[in-house]
PDB file of C-alpha atoms in Angstrom:
ATOM      1  CA  MET A   4      -0.025  -0.001  -0.058  1.00  0.00           C
ATOM      2  CA  PRO A   5       1.236   3.449  -0.664  1.00  0.00           C
ATOM      3  CA  THR A   6       2.359   5.502   2.360  1.00  0.00           C
ATOM      4  CA  ASN A   7       2.582   9.350   2.792  1.00  0.00           C
ATOM      5  CA  LYS A   8       6.138  10.332   3.512  1.00  0.00           C
ATOM      6  CA  LYS A   9       6.640  13.652   5.184  1.00  0.00           C
ATOM      7  CA  LYS A  10       9.587  15.969   4.233  1.00  0.00           C
ATOM      8  CA  THR A  11      12.130  15.913   7.122  1.00  0.00           C
ATOM      9  CA  GLN A  12      13.238  19.319   8.379  1.00  0.00           C
ATOM     10  CA  VAL A  13      16.869  19.468   8.569  1.00  0.00           C
ATOM     11  CA  THR A  14      18.053  21.490  11.580  1.00  0.00           C
ATOM     12  CA  ALA A  15      21.482  23.157  10.992  1.00  0.00           C
ATOM     13  CA  SER A  16      24.044  23.399  13.822  1.00  0.00           C
ATOM     14  CA  PRO A  17      24.116  26.872  15.416  1.00  0.00           C
ATOM     15  CA  GLU A  18      27.436  27.593  13.781  1.00  0.00           C
ATOM     16  CA  ARG A  19      26.177  26.586  10.330  1.00  0.00           C
ATOM     17  CA  ARG A  20      23.109  28.496  10.798  1.00  0.00           C
ATOM     18  CA  ARG A  21      25.159  31.574  11.559  1.00  0.00           C
ATOM     19  CA  GLU A  22      27.390  31.039   8.607  1.00  0.00           C
ATOM     20  CA  LEU A  23      24.262  30.793   6.307  1.00  0.00           C
ATOM     21  CA  LEU A  24      22.630  33.879   7.866  1.00  0.00           C
ATOM     22  CA  ALA A  25      26.059  35.880   7.522  1.00  0.00           C
ATOM     23  CA  THR A  26      26.048  34.872   3.886  1.00  0.00           C
ATOM     24  CA  ALA A  27      22.447  35.848   3.173  1.00  0.00           C
ATOM     25  CA  ALA A  28      23.227  39.125   5.094  1.00  0.00           C
ATOM     26  CA  GLU A  29      26.205  40.137   2.754  1.00  0.00           C
ATOM     27  CA  VAL A  30      24.091  39.314  -0.389  1.00  0.00           C
ATOM     28  CA  PHE A  31      21.233  41.202   0.949  1.00  0.00           C
ATOM     29  CA  ALA A  32      23.382  44.256   1.806  1.00  0.00           C
ATOM     30  CA  ALA A  33      25.185  44.094  -1.716  1.00  0.00           C
ATOM     31  CA  GLN A  34      22.090  43.609  -3.950  1.00  0.00           C
ATOM     32  CA  GLY A  35      19.112  44.685  -2.007  1.00  0.00           C
ATOM     33  CA  TYR A  36      16.443  42.444  -0.451  1.00  0.00           C
ATOM     34  CA  ASN A  37      14.133  42.484  -3.514  1.00  0.00           C
ATOM     35  CA  ALA A  38      16.955  41.758  -6.125  1.00  0.00           C
ATOM     36  CA  THR A  39      18.254  38.905  -3.974  1.00  0.00           C
ATOM     37  CA  THR A  40      17.118  35.412  -4.830  1.00  0.00           C
ATOM     38  CA  VAL A  41      17.240  32.197  -2.777  1.00  0.00           C
ATOM     39  CA  ARG A  42      19.462  30.833  -5.491  1.00  0.00           C
ATOM     40  CA  LYS A  43      21.860  33.530  -5.359  1.00  0.00           C
ATOM     41  CA  ILE A  44      22.220  32.958  -1.390  1.00  0.00           C
ATOM     42  CA  ALA A  45      22.614  29.243  -2.087  1.00  0.00           C
ATOM     43  CA  ASP A  46      25.167  29.741  -4.585  1.00  0.00           C
ATOM     44  CA  GLU A  47      27.282  32.080  -2.214  1.00  0.00           C
ATOM     45  CA  ALA A  48      26.798  29.592   0.472  1.00  0.00           C
ATOM     46  CA  GLY A  49      27.914  26.569  -1.771  1.00  0.00           C
ATOM     47  CA  LEU A  50      24.402  24.947  -1.656  1.00  0.00           C
ATOM     48  CA  LEU A  51      21.708  23.882  -4.111  1.00  0.00           C
ATOM     49  CA  ALA A  52      18.819  26.379  -3.922  1.00  0.00           C
ATOM     50  CA  GLY A  53      16.539  23.523  -2.640  1.00  0.00           C
ATOM     51  CA  SER A  54      18.861  22.652   0.064  1.00  0.00           C
ATOM     52  CA  LEU A  55      18.549  26.055   1.575  1.00  0.00           C
ATOM     53  CA  TYR A  56      14.852  25.432   2.176  1.00  0.00           C
ATOM     54  CA  TYR A  57      15.831  22.704   4.556  1.00  0.00           C
ATOM     55  CA  HIS A  58      17.274  25.415   6.894  1.00  0.00           C
ATOM     56  CA  PHE A  59      14.937  28.347   6.171  1.00  0.00           C
ATOM     57  CA  ASP A  60      11.416  28.364   4.932  1.00  0.00           C
ATOM     58  CA  SER A  61      12.030  31.672   2.800  1.00  0.00           C
ATOM     59  CA  LYS A  62      14.385  34.569   2.330  1.00  0.00           C
ATOM     60  CA  GLU A  63      11.944  36.678   4.432  1.00  0.00           C
ATOM     61  CA  SER A  64      12.638  34.406   7.326  1.00  0.00           C
ATOM     62  CA  MET A  65      16.426  34.848   6.781  1.00  0.00           C
ATOM     63  CA  LEU A  66      16.088  38.733   6.484  1.00  0.00           C
ATOM     64  CA  ASP A  67      13.750  38.699   9.873  1.00  0.00           C
ATOM     65  CA  GLU A  68      16.417  36.698  11.720  1.00  0.00           C
ATOM     66  CA  ILE A  69      19.272  38.868  10.624  1.00  0.00           C
ATOM     67  CA  LEU A  70      17.556  42.021  11.540  1.00  0.00           C
ATOM     68  CA  SER A  71      16.097  40.807  14.820  1.00  0.00           C
ATOM     69  CA  THR A  72      19.262  39.528  15.905  1.00  0.00           C
ATOM     70  CA  PHE A  73      21.044  42.720  15.259  1.00  0.00           C
ATOM     71  CA  LEU A  74      18.475  44.704  16.918  1.00  0.00           C
ATOM     72  CA  THR A  75      18.160  42.485  20.099  1.00  0.00           C
ATOM     73  CA  GLU A  76      22.033  42.784  20.457  1.00  0.00           C
ATOM     74  CA  LEU A  77      21.850  46.533  19.868  1.00  0.00           C
ATOM     75  CA  TRP A  78      19.235  47.119  22.536  1.00  0.00           C
ATOM     76  CA  GLU A  79      20.891  45.041  25.002  1.00  0.00           C
ATOM     77  CA  GLY A  80      23.875  47.241  24.787  1.00  0.00           C
ATOM     78  CA  TYR A  81      21.772  50.591  24.770  1.00  0.00           C
ATOM     79  CA  ASP A  82      19.615  49.619  27.652  1.00  0.00           C
ATOM     80  CA  ALA A  83      22.664  48.958  29.817  1.00  0.00           C
ATOM     81  CA  VAL A  84      24.041  52.361  28.893  1.00  0.00           C
ATOM     82  CA  LEU A  85      20.806  54.103  29.581  1.00  0.00           C
ATOM     83  CA  ALA A  86      20.376  52.236  32.942  1.00  0.00           C
ATOM     84  CA  ALA A  87      23.871  53.240  34.042  1.00  0.00           C
ATOM     85  CA  GLY A  88      22.974  56.504  35.521  1.00  0.00           C
ATOM     86  CA  LEU A  89      25.573  58.425  33.491  1.00  0.00           C
ATOM     87  CA  GLY A  90      25.744  62.106  32.623  1.00  0.00           C
ATOM     88  CA  PRO A  91      24.485  63.353  29.186  1.00  0.00           C
ATOM     89  CA  ARG A  92      27.924  63.649  27.529  1.00  0.00           C
ATOM     90  CA  GLU A  93      29.020  60.112  28.971  1.00  0.00           C
ATOM     91  CA  THR A  94      25.743  58.623  27.896  1.00  0.00           C
ATOM     92  CA  ILE A  95      26.298  60.011  24.225  1.00  0.00           C
ATOM     93  CA  GLU A  96      29.948  58.726  24.269  1.00  0.00           C
ATOM     94  CA  ALA A  97      28.786  55.291  25.342  1.00  0.00           C
ATOM     95  CA  LEU A  98      25.854  55.052  23.061  1.00  0.00           C
ATOM     96  CA  VAL A  99      28.155  56.030  20.219  1.00  0.00           C
ATOM     97  CA  THR A 100      30.836  53.395  21.198  1.00  0.00           C
ATOM     98  CA  GLU A 101      28.140  50.759  21.545  1.00  0.00           C
ATOM     99  CA  SER A 102      26.846  51.834  17.961  1.00  0.00           C
ATOM    100  CA  PHE A 103      30.366  51.157  16.570  1.00  0.00           C
ATOM    101  CA  ARG A 104      30.630  47.953  18.245  1.00  0.00           C
ATOM    102  CA  GLU A 105      27.344  46.678  16.700  1.00  0.00           C
ATOM    103  CA  ILE A 106      28.587  47.809  13.217  1.00  0.00           C
ATOM    104  CA  ASP A 107      31.671  45.719  13.931  1.00  0.00           C
ATOM    105  CA  ARG A 108      29.465  42.628  14.812  1.00  0.00           C
ATOM    106  CA  HIS A 109      26.705  43.272  12.272  1.00  0.00           C
ATOM    107  CA  ARG A 110      27.971  45.443   9.524  1.00  0.00           C
ATOM    108  CA  ALA A 111      25.871  43.894   6.855  1.00  0.00           C
ATOM    109  CA  ALA A 112      22.761  43.914   8.919  1.00  0.00           C
ATOM    110  CA  VAL A 113      23.246  47.566   9.662  1.00  0.00           C
ATOM    111  CA  ALA A 114      23.430  48.204   5.908  1.00  0.00           C
ATOM    112  CA  ILE A 115      20.356  46.173   5.166  1.00  0.00           C
ATOM    113  CA  TYR A 116      18.512  48.217   7.998  1.00  0.00           C
ATOM    114  CA  GLN A 117      19.521  51.558   6.586  1.00  0.00           C
ATOM    115  CA  LYS A 118      18.355  50.637   2.937  1.00  0.00           C
ATOM    116  CA  GLU A 119      15.268  48.544   3.675  1.00  0.00           C
ATOM    117  CA  ALA A 120      13.768  49.449   7.051  1.00  0.00           C
ATOM    118  CA  LYS A 121      11.429  52.147   5.782  1.00  0.00           C
ATOM    119  CA  HIS A 122       9.604  49.941   3.365  1.00  0.00           C
ATOM    120  CA  LEU A 123       9.952  46.809   5.495  1.00  0.00           C
ATOM    121  CA  ALA A 124       8.252  48.310   8.516  1.00  0.00           C
ATOM    122  CA  ALA A 125       4.993  48.595   6.645  1.00  0.00           C
ATOM    123  CA  LEU A 126       4.832  44.690   6.705  1.00  0.00           C
ATOM    124  CA  ASP A 127       3.288  43.178   9.729  1.00  0.00           C
ATOM    125  CA  ARG A 128       6.258  40.743  10.255  1.00  0.00           C
ATOM    126  CA  PHE A 129       8.726  43.718  10.373  1.00  0.00           C
ATOM    127  CA  HIS A 130       6.602  46.068  12.461  1.00  0.00           C
ATOM    128  CA  TYR A 131       9.116  45.793  15.172  1.00  0.00           C
ATOM    129  CA  LEU A 132      11.398  48.030  12.962  1.00  0.00           C
ATOM    130  CA  SER A 133       9.167  51.068  13.627  1.00  0.00           C
ATOM    131  CA  ASP A 134       8.958  50.203  17.282  1.00  0.00           C
ATOM    132  CA  SER A 135      12.680  50.050  17.534  1.00  0.00           C
ATOM    133  CA  GLN A 136      13.180  53.485  15.603  1.00  0.00           C
ATOM    134  CA  GLN A 137      10.817  55.137  17.796  1.00  0.00           C
ATOM    135  CA  LYS A 138      12.669  53.871  20.865  1.00  0.00           C
ATOM    136  CA  PHE A 139      15.907  54.783  19.413  1.00  0.00           C
ATOM    137  CA  GLU A 140      14.853  58.385  18.585  1.00  0.00           C
ATOM    138  CA  LYS A 141      13.462  58.642  22.264  1.00  0.00           C
ATOM    139  CA  ALA A 142      16.630  57.541  23.837  1.00  0.00           C
ATOM    140  CA  TRP A 143      18.961  60.095  21.782  1.00  0.00           C
ATOM    141  CA  LEU A 144      16.595  63.081  21.968  1.00  0.00           C
ATOM    142  CA  GLY A 145      15.991  62.524  25.742  1.00  0.00           C
ATOM    143  CA  THR A 146      19.746  62.358  26.202  1.00  0.00           C
ATOM    144  CA  LEU A 147      20.402  65.666  24.264  1.00  0.00           C
ATOM    145  CA  GLU A 148      17.560  67.331  26.074  1.00  0.00           C
ATOM    146  CA  ARG A 149      18.940  66.328  29.516  1.00  0.00           C
ATOM    147  CA  GLY A 150      22.236  67.609  28.377  1.00  0.00           C
ATOM    148  CA  VAL A 151      20.887  71.004  27.319  1.00  0.00           C
ATOM    149  CA  ALA A 152      18.857  71.283  30.693  1.00  0.00           C
ATOM    150  CA  SER A 153      21.967  70.499  32.805  1.00  0.00           C
ATOM    151  CA  GLN A 154      24.112  72.908  30.811  1.00  0.00           C
ATOM    152  CA  ALA A 155      26.297  70.090  29.539  1.00  0.00           C
ATOM    153  CA  PHE A 156      25.494  70.982  26.024  1.00  0.00           C
ATOM    154  CA  ARG A 157      24.880  74.427  24.296  1.00  0.00           C
ATOM    155  CA  ALA A 158      21.695  76.163  25.150  1.00  0.00           C
ATOM    156  CA  ASP A 159      21.162  77.012  21.505  1.00  0.00           C
ATOM    157  CA  LEU A 160      21.534  73.397  20.230  1.00  0.00           C
ATOM    158  CA  ASP A 161      18.856  72.210  17.935  1.00  0.00           C
ATOM    159  CA  ILE A 162      17.991  68.985  19.411  1.00  0.00           C
ATOM    160  CA  ARG A 163      16.379  67.293  16.529  1.00  0.00           C
ATOM    161  CA  LEU A 164      19.096  68.462  13.969  1.00  0.00           C
ATOM    162  CA  THR A 165      21.858  67.423  16.318  1.00  0.00           C
ATOM    163  CA  TYR A 166      20.199  63.906  16.724  1.00  0.00           C
ATOM    164  CA  ARG A 167      19.929  63.505  12.865  1.00  0.00           C
ATOM    165  CA  PHE A 168      23.643  64.558  12.425  1.00  0.00           C
ATOM    166  CA  VAL A 169      25.097  62.179  15.079  1.00  0.00           C
ATOM    167  CA  ARG A 170      22.742  59.321  13.911  1.00  0.00           C
ATOM    168  CA  ASP A 171      23.773  59.673  10.220  1.00  0.00           C
ATOM    169  CA  THR A 172      27.250  60.275  10.965  1.00  0.00           C
ATOM    170  CA  VAL A 173      27.672  57.158  13.004  1.00  0.00           C
ATOM    171  CA  TRP A 174      25.606  54.626  11.109  1.00  0.00           C
ATOM    172  CA  VAL A 175      26.884  55.623   7.536  1.00  0.00           C
ATOM    173  CA  ALA A 176      30.101  54.019   8.727  1.00  0.00           C
ATOM    174  CA  ALA A 177      28.651  50.707   7.822  1.00  0.00           C
ATOM    175  CA  SER A 178      29.145  51.546   4.216  1.00  0.00           C
ATOM    176  CA  TRP A 179      32.871  51.709   4.557  1.00  0.00           C
ATOM    177  CA  TYR A 180      33.804  49.917   7.848  1.00  0.00           C
ATOM    178  CA  ARG A 181      35.354  46.476   7.580  1.00  0.00           C
ATOM    179  CA  PRO A 182      35.912  44.173  10.835  1.00  0.00           C
ATOM    180  CA  GLY A 183      39.450  43.513  11.492  1.00  0.00           C
ATOM    181  CA  GLY A 184      40.741  46.805  10.025  1.00  0.00           C
ATOM    182  CA  ARG A 185      43.595  48.906  11.486  1.00  0.00           C
ATOM    183  CA  HIS A 186      41.222  50.677  13.848  1.00  0.00           C
ATOM    184  CA  SER A 187      39.014  49.006  16.545  1.00  0.00           C
ATOM    185  CA  PRO A 188      35.432  50.124  16.897  1.00  0.00           C
ATOM    186  CA  GLU A 189      36.440  51.863  20.194  1.00  0.00           C
ATOM    187  CA  GLU A 190      39.186  53.794  18.566  1.00  0.00           C
ATOM    188  CA  ILE A 191      36.858  55.008  15.744  1.00  0.00           C
ATOM    189  CA  ALA A 192      34.260  55.935  18.183  1.00  0.00           C
ATOM    190  CA  ARG A 193      36.661  58.026  20.149  1.00  0.00           C
ATOM    191  CA  GLN A 194      37.720  59.715  16.913  1.00  0.00           C
ATOM    192  CA  TYR A 195      34.109  60.407  15.977  1.00  0.00           C
ATOM    193  CA  LEU A 196      33.290  61.614  19.496  1.00  0.00           C
ATOM    194  CA  SER A 197      36.230  64.142  19.490  1.00  0.00           C
ATOM    195  CA  MET A 198      34.982  65.611  16.200  1.00  0.00           C
ATOM    196  CA  VAL A 199      31.289  65.793  17.246  1.00  0.00           C
ATOM    197  CA  LEU A 200      31.702  67.028  20.821  1.00  0.00           C
ATOM    198  CA  ASP A 201      34.717  69.030  20.604  1.00  0.00           C
ATOM    199  CA  GLY A 202      34.924  70.009  16.792  1.00  0.00           C
ATOM    200  CA  ILE A 203      37.828  70.020  14.609  1.00  0.00           C
ATOM    201  CA  ALA A 204      39.186  73.621  14.761  1.00  0.00           C
ATOM    202  CA  VAL A 205      42.313  74.279  17.009  1.00  0.00           C
ATOM    203  CA  ARG A 206      41.021  76.438  19.937  1.00  0.00           C
ATOM    204  CA  THR A 207      42.804  79.669  20.265  1.00  0.00           C
TER     205      THR A 207
END
């Protein structure tokens, strides 16, 4: 008599799963989500396209895991900074440093987020991107406002313009930063903070 055979789901080891997601992230970052096919990811990973479906049910699932992992780690670092009771300047310094550490860990995910978050956030599965953005903005604006109120920052500071400048100045680094380069994330953060907080002109 005929029997019904169910397709067995192959579970990749955690290390292999991370490798596949890292490959997918690099392809998404380079080509864009819509232009990326499962076949392209599989080719880069050295798999047949059908084999990739044993590990992930869709490229959307891969993207979801890439972005959610990045944001979970980002907020673990940010929440620790915000709970530390630091002064406004020290909080900004710690947030910028944590941001560069996340670029070091998740450079491709950051690049994807910058390119794709706006239209992905309209999808139910990725609504958490909007929630994270609102939380991110609240954290930075609140710190800047606290700095102005305590006279740690200039009274004439345009809070929202400053937030956008610092945000874009930091995260655009994902377009050129490569892990393992000559400068550590902490050193790059120190240089950025020196320019942002102290300027580049010699004081006379």
